[in-house]
mmCIF file of C-alpha atoms in Angstrom:
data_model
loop_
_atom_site.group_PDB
_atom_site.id
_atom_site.type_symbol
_atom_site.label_atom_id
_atom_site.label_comp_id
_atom_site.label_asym_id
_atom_site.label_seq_id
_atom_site.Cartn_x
_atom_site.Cartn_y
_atom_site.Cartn_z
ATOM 1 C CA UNK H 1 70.798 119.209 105.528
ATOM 2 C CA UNK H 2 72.495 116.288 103.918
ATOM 3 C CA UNK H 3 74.259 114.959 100.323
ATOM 4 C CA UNK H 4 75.508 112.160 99.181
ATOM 5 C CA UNK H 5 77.905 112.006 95.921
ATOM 6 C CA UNK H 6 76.778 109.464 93.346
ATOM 7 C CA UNK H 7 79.403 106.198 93.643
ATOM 8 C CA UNK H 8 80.320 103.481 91.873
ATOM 9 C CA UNK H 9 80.788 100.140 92.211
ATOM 10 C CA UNK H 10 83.276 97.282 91.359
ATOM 11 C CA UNK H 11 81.437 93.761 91.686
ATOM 12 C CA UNK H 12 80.054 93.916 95.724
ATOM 13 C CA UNK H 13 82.829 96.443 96.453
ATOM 14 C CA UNK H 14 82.087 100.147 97.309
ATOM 15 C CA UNK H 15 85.034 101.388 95.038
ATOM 16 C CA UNK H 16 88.555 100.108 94.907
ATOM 17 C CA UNK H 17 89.974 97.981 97.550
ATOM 18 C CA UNK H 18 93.848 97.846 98.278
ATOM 19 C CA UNK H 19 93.421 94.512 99.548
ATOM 20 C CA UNK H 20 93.057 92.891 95.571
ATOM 21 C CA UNK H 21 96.361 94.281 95.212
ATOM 22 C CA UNK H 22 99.339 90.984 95.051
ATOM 23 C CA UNK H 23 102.040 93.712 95.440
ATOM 24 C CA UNK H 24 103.027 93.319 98.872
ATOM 25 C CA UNK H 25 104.144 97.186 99.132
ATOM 26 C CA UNK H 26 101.023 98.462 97.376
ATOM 27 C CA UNK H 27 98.542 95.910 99.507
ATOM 28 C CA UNK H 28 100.358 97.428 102.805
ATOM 29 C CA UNK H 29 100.454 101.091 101.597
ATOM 30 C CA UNK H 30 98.734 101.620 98.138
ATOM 31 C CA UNK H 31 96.163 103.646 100.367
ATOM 32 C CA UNK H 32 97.120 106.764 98.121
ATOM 33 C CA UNK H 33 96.975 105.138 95.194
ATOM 34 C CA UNK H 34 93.807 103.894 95.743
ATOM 35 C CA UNK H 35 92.288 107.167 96.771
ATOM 36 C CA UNK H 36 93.462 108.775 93.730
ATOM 37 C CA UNK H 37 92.350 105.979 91.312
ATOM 38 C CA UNK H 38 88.953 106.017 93.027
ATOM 39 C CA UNK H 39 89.182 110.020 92.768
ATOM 40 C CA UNK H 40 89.891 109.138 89.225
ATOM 41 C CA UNK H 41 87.071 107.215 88.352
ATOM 42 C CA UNK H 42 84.760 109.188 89.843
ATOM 43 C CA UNK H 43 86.139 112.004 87.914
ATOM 44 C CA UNK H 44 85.654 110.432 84.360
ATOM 45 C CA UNK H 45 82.363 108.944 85.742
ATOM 46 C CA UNK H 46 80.296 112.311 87.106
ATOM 47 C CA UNK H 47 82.755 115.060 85.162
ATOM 48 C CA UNK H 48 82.863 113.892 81.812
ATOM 49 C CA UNK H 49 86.876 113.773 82.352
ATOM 50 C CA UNK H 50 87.410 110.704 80.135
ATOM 51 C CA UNK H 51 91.234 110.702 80.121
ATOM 52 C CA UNK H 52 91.293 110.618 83.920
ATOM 53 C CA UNK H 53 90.679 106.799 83.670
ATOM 54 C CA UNK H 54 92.208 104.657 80.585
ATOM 55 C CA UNK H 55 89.833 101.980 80.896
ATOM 56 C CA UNK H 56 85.728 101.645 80.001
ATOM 57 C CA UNK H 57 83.819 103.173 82.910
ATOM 58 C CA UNK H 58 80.596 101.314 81.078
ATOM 59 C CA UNK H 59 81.473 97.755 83.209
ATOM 60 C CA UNK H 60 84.416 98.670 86.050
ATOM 61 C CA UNK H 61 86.543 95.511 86.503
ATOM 62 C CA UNK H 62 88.896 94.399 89.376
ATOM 63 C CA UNK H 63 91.079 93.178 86.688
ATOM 64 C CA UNK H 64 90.984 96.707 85.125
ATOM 65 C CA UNK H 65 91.170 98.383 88.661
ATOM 66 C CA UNK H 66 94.252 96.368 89.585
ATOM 67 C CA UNK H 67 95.815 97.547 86.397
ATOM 68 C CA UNK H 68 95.021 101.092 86.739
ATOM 69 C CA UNK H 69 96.668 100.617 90.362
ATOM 70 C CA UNK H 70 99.793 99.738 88.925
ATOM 71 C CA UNK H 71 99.759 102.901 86.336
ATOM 72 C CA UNK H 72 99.358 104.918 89.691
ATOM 73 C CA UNK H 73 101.211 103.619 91.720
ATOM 74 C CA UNK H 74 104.790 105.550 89.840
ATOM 75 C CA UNK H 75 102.802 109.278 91.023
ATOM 76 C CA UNK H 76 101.735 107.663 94.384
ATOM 77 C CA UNK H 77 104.042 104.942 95.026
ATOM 78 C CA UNK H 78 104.710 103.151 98.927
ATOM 79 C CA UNK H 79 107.786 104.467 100.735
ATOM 80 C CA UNK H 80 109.251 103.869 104.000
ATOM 81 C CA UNK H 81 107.184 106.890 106.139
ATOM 82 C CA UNK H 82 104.088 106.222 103.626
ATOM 83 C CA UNK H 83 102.932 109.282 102.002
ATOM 84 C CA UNK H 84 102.174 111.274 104.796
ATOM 85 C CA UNK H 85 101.763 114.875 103.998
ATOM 86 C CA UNK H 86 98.899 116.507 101.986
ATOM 87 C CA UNK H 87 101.594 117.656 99.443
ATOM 88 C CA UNK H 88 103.200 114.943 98.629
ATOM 89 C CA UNK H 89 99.772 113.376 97.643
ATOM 90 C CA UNK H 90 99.527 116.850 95.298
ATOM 91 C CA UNK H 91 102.465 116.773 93.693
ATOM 92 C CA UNK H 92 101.814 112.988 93.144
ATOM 93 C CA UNK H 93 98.498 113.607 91.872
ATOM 94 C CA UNK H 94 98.721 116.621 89.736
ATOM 95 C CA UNK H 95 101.820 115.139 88.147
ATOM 96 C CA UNK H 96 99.375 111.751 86.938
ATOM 97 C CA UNK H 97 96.149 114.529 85.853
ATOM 98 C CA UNK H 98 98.717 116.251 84.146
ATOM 99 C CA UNK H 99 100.322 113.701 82.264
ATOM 100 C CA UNK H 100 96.935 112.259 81.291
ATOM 101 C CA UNK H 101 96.076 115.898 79.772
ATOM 102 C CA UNK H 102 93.603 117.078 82.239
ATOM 103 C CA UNK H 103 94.772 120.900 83.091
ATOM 104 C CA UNK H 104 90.964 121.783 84.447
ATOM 105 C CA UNK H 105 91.120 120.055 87.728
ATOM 106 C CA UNK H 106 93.283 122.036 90.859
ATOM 107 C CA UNK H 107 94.026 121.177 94.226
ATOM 108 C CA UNK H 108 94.733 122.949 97.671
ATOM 109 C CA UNK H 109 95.342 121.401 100.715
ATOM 110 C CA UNK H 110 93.222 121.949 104.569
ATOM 111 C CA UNK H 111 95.732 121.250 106.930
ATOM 112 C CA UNK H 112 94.667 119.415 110.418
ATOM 113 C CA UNK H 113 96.089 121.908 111.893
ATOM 114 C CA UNK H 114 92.843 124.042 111.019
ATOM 115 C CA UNK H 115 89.909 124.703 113.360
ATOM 116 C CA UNK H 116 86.935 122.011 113.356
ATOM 117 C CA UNK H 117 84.289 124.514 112.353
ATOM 118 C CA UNK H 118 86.717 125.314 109.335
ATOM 119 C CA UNK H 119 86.539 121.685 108.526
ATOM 120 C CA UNK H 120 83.227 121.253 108.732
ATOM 121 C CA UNK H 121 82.505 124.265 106.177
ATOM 122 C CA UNK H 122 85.135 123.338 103.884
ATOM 123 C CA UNK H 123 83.480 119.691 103.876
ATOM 124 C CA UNK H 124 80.132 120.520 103.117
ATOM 125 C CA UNK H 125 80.922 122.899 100.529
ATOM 126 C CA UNK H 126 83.096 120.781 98.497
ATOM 127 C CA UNK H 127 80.111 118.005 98.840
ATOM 128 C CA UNK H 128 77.407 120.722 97.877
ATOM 129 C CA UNK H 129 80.253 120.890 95.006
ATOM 130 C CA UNK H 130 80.173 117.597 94.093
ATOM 131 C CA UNK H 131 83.767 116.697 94.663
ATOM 132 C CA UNK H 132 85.112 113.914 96.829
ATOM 133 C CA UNK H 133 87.467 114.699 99.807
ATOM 134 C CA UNK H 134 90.923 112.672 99.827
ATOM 135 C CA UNK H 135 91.900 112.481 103.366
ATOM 136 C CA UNK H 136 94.593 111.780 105.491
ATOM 137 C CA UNK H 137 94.398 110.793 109.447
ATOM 138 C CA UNK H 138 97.536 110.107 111.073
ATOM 139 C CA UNK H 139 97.763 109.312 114.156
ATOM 140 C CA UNK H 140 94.610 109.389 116.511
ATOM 141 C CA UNK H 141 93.680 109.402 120.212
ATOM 142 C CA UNK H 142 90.138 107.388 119.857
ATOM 143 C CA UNK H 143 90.705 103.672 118.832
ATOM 144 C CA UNK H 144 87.766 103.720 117.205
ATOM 145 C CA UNK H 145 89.119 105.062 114.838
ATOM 146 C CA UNK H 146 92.022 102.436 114.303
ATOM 147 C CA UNK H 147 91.574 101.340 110.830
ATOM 148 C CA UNK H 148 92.259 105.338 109.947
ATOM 149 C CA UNK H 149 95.566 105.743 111.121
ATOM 150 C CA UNK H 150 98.363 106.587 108.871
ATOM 151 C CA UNK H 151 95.728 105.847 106.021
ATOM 152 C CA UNK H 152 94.417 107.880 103.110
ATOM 153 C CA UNK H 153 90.169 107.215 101.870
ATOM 154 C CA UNK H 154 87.645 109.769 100.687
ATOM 155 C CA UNK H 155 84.907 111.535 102.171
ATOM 156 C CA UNK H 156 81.781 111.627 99.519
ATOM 157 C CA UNK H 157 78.697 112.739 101.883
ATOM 158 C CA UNK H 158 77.625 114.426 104.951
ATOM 159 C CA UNK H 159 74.664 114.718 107.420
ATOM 160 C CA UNK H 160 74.192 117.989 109.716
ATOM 161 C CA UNK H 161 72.963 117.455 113.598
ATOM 162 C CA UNK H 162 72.746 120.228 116.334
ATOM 163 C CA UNK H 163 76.502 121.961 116.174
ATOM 164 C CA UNK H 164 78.070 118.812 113.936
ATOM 165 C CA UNK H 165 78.078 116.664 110.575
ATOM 166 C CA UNK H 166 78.463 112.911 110.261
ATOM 167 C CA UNK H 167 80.565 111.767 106.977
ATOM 168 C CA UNK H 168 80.243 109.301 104.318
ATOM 169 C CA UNK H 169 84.084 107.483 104.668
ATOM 170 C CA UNK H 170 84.840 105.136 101.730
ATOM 171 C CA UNK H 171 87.584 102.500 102.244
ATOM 172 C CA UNK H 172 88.625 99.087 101.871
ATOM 173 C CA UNK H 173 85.668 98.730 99.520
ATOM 174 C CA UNK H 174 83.296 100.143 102.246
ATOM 175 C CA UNK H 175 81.671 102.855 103.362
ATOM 176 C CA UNK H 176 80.872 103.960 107.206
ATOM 177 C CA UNK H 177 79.408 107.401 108.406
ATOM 178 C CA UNK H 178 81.507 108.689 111.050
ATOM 179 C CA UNK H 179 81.514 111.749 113.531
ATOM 180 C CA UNK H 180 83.477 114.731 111.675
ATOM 181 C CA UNK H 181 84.405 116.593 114.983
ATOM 182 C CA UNK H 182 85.794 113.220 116.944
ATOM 183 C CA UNK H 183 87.758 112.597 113.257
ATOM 184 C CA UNK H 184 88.805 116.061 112.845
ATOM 185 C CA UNK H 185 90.076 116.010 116.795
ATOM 186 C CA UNK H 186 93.126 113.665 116.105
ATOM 187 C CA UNK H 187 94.535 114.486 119.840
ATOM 188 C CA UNK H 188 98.469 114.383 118.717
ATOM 189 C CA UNK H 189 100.522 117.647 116.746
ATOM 190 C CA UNK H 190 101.206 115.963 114.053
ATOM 191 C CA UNK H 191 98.326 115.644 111.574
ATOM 192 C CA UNK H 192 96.848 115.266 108.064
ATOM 193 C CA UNK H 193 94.125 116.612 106.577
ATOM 194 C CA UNK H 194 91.574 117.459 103.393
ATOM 195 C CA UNK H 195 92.734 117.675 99.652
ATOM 196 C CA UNK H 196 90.083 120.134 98.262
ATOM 197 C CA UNK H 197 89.776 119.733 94.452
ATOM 198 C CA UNK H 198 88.134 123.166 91.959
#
């Protein structure tokens, strides 16, 4: 079995990109902000949630990206240790859906601490849901996986094999199918994890 969510593009870019951003803090750690304004999007896009995102979904801009970044970025702003726990991203989050008047939308957090085969359930089902995945790597053993450490982006697809599922992992204005167990297996305590929206 496999899904893919329905995306969108901005110009040749596979979503937002923090790297547009000319805010120094938000370019370095806007990763959370991105994720949610992507989230957001996507949300007024697929959902019909229209006051998730203040501009025209009809023709996404940069321009209007870059200004919805800065309307996030109070609810999910850069700080010293970045935002590195699943709740802080909630509380940041649900305080920006709730201001915007969107009480329909909920959140609950999958800790890393939780078994792979949890994980992997969890994933496909919120797919087979149509929801994106915000989530949050840490640190991690594997330096392949370099570019996701201490960094928020979204899962939006898998693809079973044998025991395991490859995901669809949207960043930096890309996307990249990765292994979900080698992801999931971070190698250190301390650890992130899956924001899973109802």
């Amino acid at each position: 079995m496999n899904k893919e969510l329905e995306y969108f593009k901005i110009g040749d870019s596979y979503g937002g990109n923090q790297n547009w951003f000319s805010d120094y803090m938000m370019k370095m750690g806007g990763c959370a902000a991105v994720t949610a304004c992507d989230c957001s999007i996507y949300f007024s896009l697929y959902f019909g949630k229209n006051n998730m995102y203040p501009f025209s979904c009809d023709n996404i801009s940069k321009k209007d990206y870059i200004e919805f970044s800065e309307i996030m970025k109070p609810y999910l702003r850069p700080r010293m240790n970045g935002i590195d726990t699943l709740d802080i991203f909630m509380n940041g989050y649900f305080d920006y859906i709730k201001d915007m008047g969107e009480s329909n939308l909920s959140m609950k957090p999958l800790y890393g601490e939780e078994s792979y085969d949890k994980a992997k359930n969890v994933v496909i089902q919120q797919i087979e849901n149509k929801y994106p995945i915000p989530c949050l790597i840490l640190h991690h053993k594997n330096h392949d996986f370099e570019e996701y450490v201490w960094h928020w982006f979204l899962l939006i697809g898998y693809k079973e094999y044998d025991d395991n599922i490859m995901v669809k992992a949207v960043t930096y204005g890309n996307y990249e199918w990765l292994d979900l167990k080698e992801l999931w297996n971070t190698g250190h305590e301390k650890k992130g994890g899956l924001i899973l929206f109802d």
